[in-house]
Short mmCIF file of C-alpha atoms in Angstrom, two decimals:
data_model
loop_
_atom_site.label_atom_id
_atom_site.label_comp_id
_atom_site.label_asym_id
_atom_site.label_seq_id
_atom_site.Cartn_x
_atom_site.Cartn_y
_atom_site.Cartn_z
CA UNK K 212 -40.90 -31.21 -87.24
CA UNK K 213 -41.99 -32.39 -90.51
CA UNK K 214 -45.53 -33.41 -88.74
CA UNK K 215 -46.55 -31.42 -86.36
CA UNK K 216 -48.28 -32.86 -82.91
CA UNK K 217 -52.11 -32.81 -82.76
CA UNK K 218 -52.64 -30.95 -79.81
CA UNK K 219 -50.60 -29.46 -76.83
CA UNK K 220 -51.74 -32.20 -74.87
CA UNK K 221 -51.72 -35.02 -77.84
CA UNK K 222 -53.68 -38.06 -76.33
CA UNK K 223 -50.83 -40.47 -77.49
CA UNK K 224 -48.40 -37.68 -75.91
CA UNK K 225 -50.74 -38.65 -72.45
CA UNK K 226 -50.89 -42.00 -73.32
CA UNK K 227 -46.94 -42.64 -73.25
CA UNK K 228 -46.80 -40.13 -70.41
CA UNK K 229 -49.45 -42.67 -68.54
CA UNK K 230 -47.70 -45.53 -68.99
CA UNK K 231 -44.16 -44.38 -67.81
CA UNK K 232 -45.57 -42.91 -64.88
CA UNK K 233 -47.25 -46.71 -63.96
CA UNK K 234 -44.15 -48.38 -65.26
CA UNK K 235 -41.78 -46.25 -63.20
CA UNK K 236 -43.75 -46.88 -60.14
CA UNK K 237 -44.23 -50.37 -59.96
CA UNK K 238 -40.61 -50.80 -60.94
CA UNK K 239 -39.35 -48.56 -57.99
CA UNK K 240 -40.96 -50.47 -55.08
CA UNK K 241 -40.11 -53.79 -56.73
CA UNK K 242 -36.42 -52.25 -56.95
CA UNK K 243 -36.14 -50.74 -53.34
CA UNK K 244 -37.03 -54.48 -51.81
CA UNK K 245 -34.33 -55.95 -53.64
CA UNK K 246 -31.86 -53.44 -53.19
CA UNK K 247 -33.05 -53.93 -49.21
CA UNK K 248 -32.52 -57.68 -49.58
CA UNK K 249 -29.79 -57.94 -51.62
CA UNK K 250 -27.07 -54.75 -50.09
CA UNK K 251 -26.83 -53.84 -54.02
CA UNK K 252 -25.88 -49.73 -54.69
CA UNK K 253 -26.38 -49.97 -58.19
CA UNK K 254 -30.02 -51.47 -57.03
CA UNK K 255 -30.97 -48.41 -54.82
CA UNK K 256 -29.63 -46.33 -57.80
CA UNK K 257 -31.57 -47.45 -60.15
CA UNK K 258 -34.51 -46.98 -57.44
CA UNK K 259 -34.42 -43.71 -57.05
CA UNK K 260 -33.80 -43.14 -60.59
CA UNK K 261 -37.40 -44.93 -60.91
CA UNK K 262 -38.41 -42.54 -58.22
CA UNK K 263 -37.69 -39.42 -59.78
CA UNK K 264 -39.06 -40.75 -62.97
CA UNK K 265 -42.49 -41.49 -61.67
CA UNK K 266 -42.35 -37.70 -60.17
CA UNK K 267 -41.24 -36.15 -63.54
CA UNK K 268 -44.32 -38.08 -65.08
CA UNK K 269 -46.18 -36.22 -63.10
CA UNK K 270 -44.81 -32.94 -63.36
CA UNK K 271 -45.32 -33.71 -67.29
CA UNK K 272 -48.82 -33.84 -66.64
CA UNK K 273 -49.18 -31.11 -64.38
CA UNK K 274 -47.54 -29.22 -67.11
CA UNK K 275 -49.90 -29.86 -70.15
CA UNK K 276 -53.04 -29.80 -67.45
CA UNK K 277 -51.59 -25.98 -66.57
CA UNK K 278 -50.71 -25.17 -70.34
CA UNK K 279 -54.14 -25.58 -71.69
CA UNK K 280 -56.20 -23.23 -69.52
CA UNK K 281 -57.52 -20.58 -71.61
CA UNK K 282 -55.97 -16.58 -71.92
CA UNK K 283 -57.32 -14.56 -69.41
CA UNK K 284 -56.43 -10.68 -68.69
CA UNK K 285 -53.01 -11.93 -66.32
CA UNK K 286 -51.93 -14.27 -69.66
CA UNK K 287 -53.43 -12.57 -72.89
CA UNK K 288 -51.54 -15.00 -74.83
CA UNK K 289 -52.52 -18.01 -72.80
CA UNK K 290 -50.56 -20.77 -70.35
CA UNK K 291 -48.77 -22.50 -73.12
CA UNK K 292 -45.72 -22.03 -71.78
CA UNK K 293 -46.34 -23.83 -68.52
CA UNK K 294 -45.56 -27.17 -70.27
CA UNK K 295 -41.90 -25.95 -71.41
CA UNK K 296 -41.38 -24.48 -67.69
CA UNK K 297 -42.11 -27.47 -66.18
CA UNK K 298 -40.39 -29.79 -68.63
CA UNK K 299 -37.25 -27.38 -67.47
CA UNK K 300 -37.82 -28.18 -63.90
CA UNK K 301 -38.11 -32.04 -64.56
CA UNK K 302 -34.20 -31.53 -66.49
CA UNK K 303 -33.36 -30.47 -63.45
CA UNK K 304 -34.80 -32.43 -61.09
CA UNK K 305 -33.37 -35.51 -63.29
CA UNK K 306 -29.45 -33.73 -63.46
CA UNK K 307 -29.82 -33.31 -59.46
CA UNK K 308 -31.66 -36.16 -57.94
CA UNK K 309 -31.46 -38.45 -60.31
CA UNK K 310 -27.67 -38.17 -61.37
CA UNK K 311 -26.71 -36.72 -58.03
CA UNK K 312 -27.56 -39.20 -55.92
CA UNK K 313 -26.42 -42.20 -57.65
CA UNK K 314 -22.81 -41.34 -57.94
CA UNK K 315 -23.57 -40.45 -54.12
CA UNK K 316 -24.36 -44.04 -53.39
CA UNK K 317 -21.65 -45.37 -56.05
CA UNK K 318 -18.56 -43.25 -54.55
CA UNK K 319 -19.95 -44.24 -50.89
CA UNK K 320 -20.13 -48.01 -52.06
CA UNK K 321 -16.48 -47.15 -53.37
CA UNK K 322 -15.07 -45.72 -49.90
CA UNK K 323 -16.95 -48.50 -47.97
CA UNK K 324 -17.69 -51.88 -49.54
CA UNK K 325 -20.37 -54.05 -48.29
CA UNK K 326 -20.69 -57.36 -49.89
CA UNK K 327 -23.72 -58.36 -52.49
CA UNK K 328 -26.29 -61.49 -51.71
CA UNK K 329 -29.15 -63.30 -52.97
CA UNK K 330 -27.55 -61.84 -56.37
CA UNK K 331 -30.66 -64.13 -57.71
CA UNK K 332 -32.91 -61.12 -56.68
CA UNK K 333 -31.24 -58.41 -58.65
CA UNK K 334 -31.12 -60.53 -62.05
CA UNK K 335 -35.22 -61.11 -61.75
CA UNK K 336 -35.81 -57.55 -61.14
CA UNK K 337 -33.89 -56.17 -63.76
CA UNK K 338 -35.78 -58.46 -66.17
CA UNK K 339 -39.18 -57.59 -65.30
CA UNK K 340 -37.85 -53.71 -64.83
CA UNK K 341 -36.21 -54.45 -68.35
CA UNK K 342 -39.54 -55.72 -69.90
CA UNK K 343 -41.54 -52.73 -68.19
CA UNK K 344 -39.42 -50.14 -69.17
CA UNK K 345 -38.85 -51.52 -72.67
CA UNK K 346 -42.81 -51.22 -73.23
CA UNK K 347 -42.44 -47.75 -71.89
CA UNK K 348 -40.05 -46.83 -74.19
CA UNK K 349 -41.55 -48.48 -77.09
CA UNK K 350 -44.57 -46.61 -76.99
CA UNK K 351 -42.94 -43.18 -76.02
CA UNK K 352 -40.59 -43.90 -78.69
CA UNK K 353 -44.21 -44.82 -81.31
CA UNK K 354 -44.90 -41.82 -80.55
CA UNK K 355 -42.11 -39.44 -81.34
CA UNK K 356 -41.57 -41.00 -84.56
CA UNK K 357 -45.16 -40.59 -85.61
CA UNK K 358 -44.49 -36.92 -84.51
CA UNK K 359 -41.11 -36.37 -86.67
CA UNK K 360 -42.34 -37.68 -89.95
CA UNK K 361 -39.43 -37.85 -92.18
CA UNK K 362 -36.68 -36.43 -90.02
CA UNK K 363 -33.84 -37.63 -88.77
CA UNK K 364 -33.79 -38.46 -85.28
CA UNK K 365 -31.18 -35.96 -83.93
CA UNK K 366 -33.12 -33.84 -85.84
CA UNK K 367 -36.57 -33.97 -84.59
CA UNK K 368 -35.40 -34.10 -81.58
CA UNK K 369 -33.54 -30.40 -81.68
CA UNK K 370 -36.90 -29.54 -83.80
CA UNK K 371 -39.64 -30.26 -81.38
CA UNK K 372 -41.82 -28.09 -79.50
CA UNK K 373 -43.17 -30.89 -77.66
CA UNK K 374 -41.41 -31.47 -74.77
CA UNK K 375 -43.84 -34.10 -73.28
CA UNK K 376 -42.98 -36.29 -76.01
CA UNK K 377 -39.33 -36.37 -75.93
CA UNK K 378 -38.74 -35.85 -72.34
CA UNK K 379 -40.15 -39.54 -71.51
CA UNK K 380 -38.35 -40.97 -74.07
CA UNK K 381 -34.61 -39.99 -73.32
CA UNK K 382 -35.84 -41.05 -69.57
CA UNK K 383 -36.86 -44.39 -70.81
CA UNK K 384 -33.80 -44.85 -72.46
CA UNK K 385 -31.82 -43.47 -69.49
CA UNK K 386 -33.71 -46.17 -67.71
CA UNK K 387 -32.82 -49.03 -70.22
CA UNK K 388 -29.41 -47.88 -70.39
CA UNK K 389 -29.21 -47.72 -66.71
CA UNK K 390 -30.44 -51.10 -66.11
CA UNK K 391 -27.89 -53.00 -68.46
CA UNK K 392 -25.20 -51.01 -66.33
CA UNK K 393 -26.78 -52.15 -63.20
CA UNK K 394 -26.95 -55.81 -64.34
CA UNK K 395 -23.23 -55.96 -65.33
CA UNK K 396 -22.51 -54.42 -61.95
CA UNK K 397 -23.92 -56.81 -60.08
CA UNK K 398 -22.99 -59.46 -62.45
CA UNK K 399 -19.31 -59.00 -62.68
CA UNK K 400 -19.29 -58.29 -59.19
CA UNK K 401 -20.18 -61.95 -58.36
CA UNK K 402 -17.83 -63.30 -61.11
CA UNK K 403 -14.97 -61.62 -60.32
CA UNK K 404 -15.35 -61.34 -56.44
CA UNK K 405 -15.28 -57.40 -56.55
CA UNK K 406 -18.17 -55.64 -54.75
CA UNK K 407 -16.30 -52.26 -55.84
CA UNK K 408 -17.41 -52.82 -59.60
CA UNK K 409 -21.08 -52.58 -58.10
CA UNK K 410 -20.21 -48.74 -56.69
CA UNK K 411 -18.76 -48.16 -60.33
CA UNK K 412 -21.87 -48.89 -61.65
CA UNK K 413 -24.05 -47.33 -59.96
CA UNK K 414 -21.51 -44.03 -61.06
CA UNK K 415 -21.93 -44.59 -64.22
CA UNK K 416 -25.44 -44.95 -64.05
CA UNK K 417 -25.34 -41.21 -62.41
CA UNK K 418 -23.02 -40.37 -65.29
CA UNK K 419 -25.52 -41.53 -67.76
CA UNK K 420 -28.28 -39.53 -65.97
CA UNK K 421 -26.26 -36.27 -66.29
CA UNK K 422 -25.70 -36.64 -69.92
CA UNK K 423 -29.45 -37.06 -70.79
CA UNK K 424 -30.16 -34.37 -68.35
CA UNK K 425 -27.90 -31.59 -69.52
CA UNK K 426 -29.77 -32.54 -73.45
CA UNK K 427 -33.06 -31.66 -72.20
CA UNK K 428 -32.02 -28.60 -70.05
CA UNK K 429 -30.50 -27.26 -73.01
CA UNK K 430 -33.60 -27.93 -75.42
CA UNK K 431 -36.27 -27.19 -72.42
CA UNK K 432 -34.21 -23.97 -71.93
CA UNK K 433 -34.56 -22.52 -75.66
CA UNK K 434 -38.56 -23.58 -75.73
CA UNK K 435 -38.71 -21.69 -72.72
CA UNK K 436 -37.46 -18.53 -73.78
CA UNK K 437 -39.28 -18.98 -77.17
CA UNK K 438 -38.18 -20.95 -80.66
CA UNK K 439 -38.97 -19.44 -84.15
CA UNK K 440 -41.56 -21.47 -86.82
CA UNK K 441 -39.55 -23.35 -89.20
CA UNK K 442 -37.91 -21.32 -92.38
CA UNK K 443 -40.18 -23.42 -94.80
CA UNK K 444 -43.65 -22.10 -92.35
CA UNK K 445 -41.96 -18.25 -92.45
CA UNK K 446 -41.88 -18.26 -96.07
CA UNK K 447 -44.92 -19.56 -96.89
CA UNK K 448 -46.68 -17.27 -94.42
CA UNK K 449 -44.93 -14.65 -96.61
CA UNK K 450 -46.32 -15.84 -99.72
CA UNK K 451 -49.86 -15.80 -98.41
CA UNK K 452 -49.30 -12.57 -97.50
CA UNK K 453 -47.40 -11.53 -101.14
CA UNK K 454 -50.48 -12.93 -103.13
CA UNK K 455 -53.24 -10.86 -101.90
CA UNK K 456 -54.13 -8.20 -104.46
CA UNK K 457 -54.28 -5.10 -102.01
CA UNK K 458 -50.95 -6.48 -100.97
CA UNK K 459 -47.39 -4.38 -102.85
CA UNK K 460 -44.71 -6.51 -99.97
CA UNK K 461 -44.43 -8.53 -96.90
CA UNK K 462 -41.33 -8.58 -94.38
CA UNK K 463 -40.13 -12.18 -93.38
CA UNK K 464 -42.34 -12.48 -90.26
CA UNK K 465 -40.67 -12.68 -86.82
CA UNK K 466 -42.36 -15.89 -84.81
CA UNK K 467 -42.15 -17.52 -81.83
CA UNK K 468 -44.00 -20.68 -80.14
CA UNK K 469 -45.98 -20.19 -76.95
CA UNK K 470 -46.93 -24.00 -76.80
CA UNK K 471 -46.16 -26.97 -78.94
CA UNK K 472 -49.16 -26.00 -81.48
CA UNK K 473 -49.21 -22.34 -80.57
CA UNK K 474 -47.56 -19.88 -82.90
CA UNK K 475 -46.91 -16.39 -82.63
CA UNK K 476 -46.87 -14.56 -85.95
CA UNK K 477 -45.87 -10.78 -86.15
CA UNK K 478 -45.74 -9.52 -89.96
CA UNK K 479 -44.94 -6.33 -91.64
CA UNK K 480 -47.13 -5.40 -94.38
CA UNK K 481 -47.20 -3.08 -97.35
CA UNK K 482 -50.15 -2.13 -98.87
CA UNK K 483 -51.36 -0.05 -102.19
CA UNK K 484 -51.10 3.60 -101.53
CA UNK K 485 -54.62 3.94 -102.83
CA UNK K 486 -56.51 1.70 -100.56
CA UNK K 487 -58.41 3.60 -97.87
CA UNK K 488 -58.58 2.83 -94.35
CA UNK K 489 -61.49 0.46 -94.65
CA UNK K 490 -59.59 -1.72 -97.59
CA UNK K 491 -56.73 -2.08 -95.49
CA UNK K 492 -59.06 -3.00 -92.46
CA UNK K 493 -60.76 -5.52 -94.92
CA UNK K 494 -56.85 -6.96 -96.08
CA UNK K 495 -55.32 -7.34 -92.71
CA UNK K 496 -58.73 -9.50 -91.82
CA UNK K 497 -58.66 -11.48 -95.02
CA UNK K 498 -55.14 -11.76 -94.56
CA UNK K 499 -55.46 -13.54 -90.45
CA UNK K 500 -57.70 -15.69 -91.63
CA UNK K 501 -55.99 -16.89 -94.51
CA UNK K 502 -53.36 -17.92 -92.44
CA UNK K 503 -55.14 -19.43 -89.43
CA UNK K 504 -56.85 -21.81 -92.37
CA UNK K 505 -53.49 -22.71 -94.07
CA UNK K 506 -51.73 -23.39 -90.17
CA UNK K 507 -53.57 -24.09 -87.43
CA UNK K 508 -51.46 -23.91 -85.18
CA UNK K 509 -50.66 -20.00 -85.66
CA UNK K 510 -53.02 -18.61 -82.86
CA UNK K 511 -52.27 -15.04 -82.96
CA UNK K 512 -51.73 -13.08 -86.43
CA UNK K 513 -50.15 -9.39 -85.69
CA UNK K 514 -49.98 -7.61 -88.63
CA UNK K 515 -48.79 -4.35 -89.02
CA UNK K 516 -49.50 -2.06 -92.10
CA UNK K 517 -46.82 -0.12 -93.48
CA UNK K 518 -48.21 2.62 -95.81
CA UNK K 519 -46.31 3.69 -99.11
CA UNK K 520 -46.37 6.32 -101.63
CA UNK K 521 -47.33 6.28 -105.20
CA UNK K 522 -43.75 6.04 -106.09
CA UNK K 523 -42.92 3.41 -103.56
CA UNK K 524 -45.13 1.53 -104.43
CA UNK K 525 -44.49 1.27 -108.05
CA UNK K 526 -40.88 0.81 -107.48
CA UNK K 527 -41.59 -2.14 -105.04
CA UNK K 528 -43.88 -3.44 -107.75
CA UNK K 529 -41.21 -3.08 -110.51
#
């Protein structure tokens, strides 16, 4: 991402996280009575869909909670990672539950119709669920751009290392996008006399679940097992490490994140032939911190000397 997150655990990363999880859980009960008053399956779809939401909310937070504990002798490098698992099992949860069960309930609807009443219910629902998730996602959505900079979408999306972030915003539009499909179900329904079009719905609500799920498996999946720092960070790690004097060449470094603002940077360094043990000692320090100042959010600095001769050395220079 052009701009980086402030912390793991970004307080406008809770805040959004906070909101959906109230938003989602008002909206479910209010959506469970209607769907028990009114017979609707796109209704009890779109409840449990609020269900799972409110419980991947929570799984978000229990996830940057669990990331931030410090490095102890089990996890030398830390818990940072504990946010990406979780955001994996949240995918999941979404792709099964939440997509799984509503075509469920939409192909039973199909094989046995029941018909729709007090439609009047439904419609004032699904505006105040409209308005509450359309806060939800306005604020999740303030956030991610804030956290892209000048990216494109798409692209900050595939980018991020901040899963708690984008997770809550694909579910809020999931949710938004869901609740249009379950107000022309039960809308056409009624017009045209055809309680099946409710069951379609409520499938293509599942369908739409399963789509946004399978996007953040796939992107929760590669944080997981560990994304490189951006080519433009590599290289200019490189050129720290290029422009120190006891310095004749750096390798490209090999990185990988261990939390949304917790980098991993193992570099290969040459160094003059003629420095002694104690200069080198002195460069590799002067080096770490060097980089720690210039990124902040490289925690751990490996670097490894490689030692060259006379004639090495001046060939590398020349």
């Amino acid at each position: 991402m052009a701009t980086p997150p402030d912390t793991p655990a970004a307080p406008s990363s809770r805040i959004a996280i906070y909101g959906a999880l109230a938003a989602n859980l008002a909206i479910a009960i209010i959506k469970f009575v209607a769907a028990a008053a009114t017979g609707s399956s796109a209704m009890l779809s779109e409840g449990i869909h609020s269900v799972v939401d409110t419980a991947n909310e929570w799984l978000l937070l229990l996830g940057l909670n669990k990331s931030q504990r410090p490095a102890n002798d089990h996890r030398p490098f830390g818990y940072g990672r504990e946010l990406y698992f979780w955001s994996f099992i949240v995918s999941i949860l979404i792709f099964s539950i939440g997509g799984g069960i509503s075509l469920y309930e939409g192909i039973e609807h199909l094989r046995h119709p029941s018909p729709l009443t007090d439609p009047t219910w439904n419609y004032v629902v699904l505006g105040l669920a409209f308005l509450f998730d359309g806060s939800s996602f306005l604020l999740a959505l303030r956030t991610f751009n804030a956290q892209r900079g000048d990216r494109s979408f798409w692209s900050a999306f595939r980018r991020s290392k901040d899963p708690s972030t984008f997770v809550v915003l694909f579910e809020d539009a999931a949710d938004l996008l869901g609740l249009i499909v379950a107000f022309l179900g039960v809308l056409l329904s009624h017009l045209l006399h055809n309680t099946a079009l409710d069951g379609i719905a409520s499938i293509v609500i599942g369908l739409i679940l399963i789509v946004i799920a399978v996007l953040l498996i796939r992107e929760s999946k590669s944080l997981l097992l560990g994304e490189p720092a951006e080519p433009a960070l590599r290289a200019q790690v490189a050129a720290l490490a290029r422009a120190d004097e006891a310095v004749v060449s750096a390798a490209d470094p090999m990185t990988s994140y261990l939390g949304p603002q917790e980098l991993l940077v193992v570099l290969e360094v040459a160094f003059h032939p003629e420095y002694s043990a104690t200069q080198v000692t002195e460069a590799v320090n002067r080096l770490q911190a060097a980089i720690r100042t210039q990124h902040p959010e490289i925690k751990h600095v490996f670097i490894q000397p490689a030692f060259l001769t006379v004639d090495e050395a001046k060939s590398e220079n020349s």
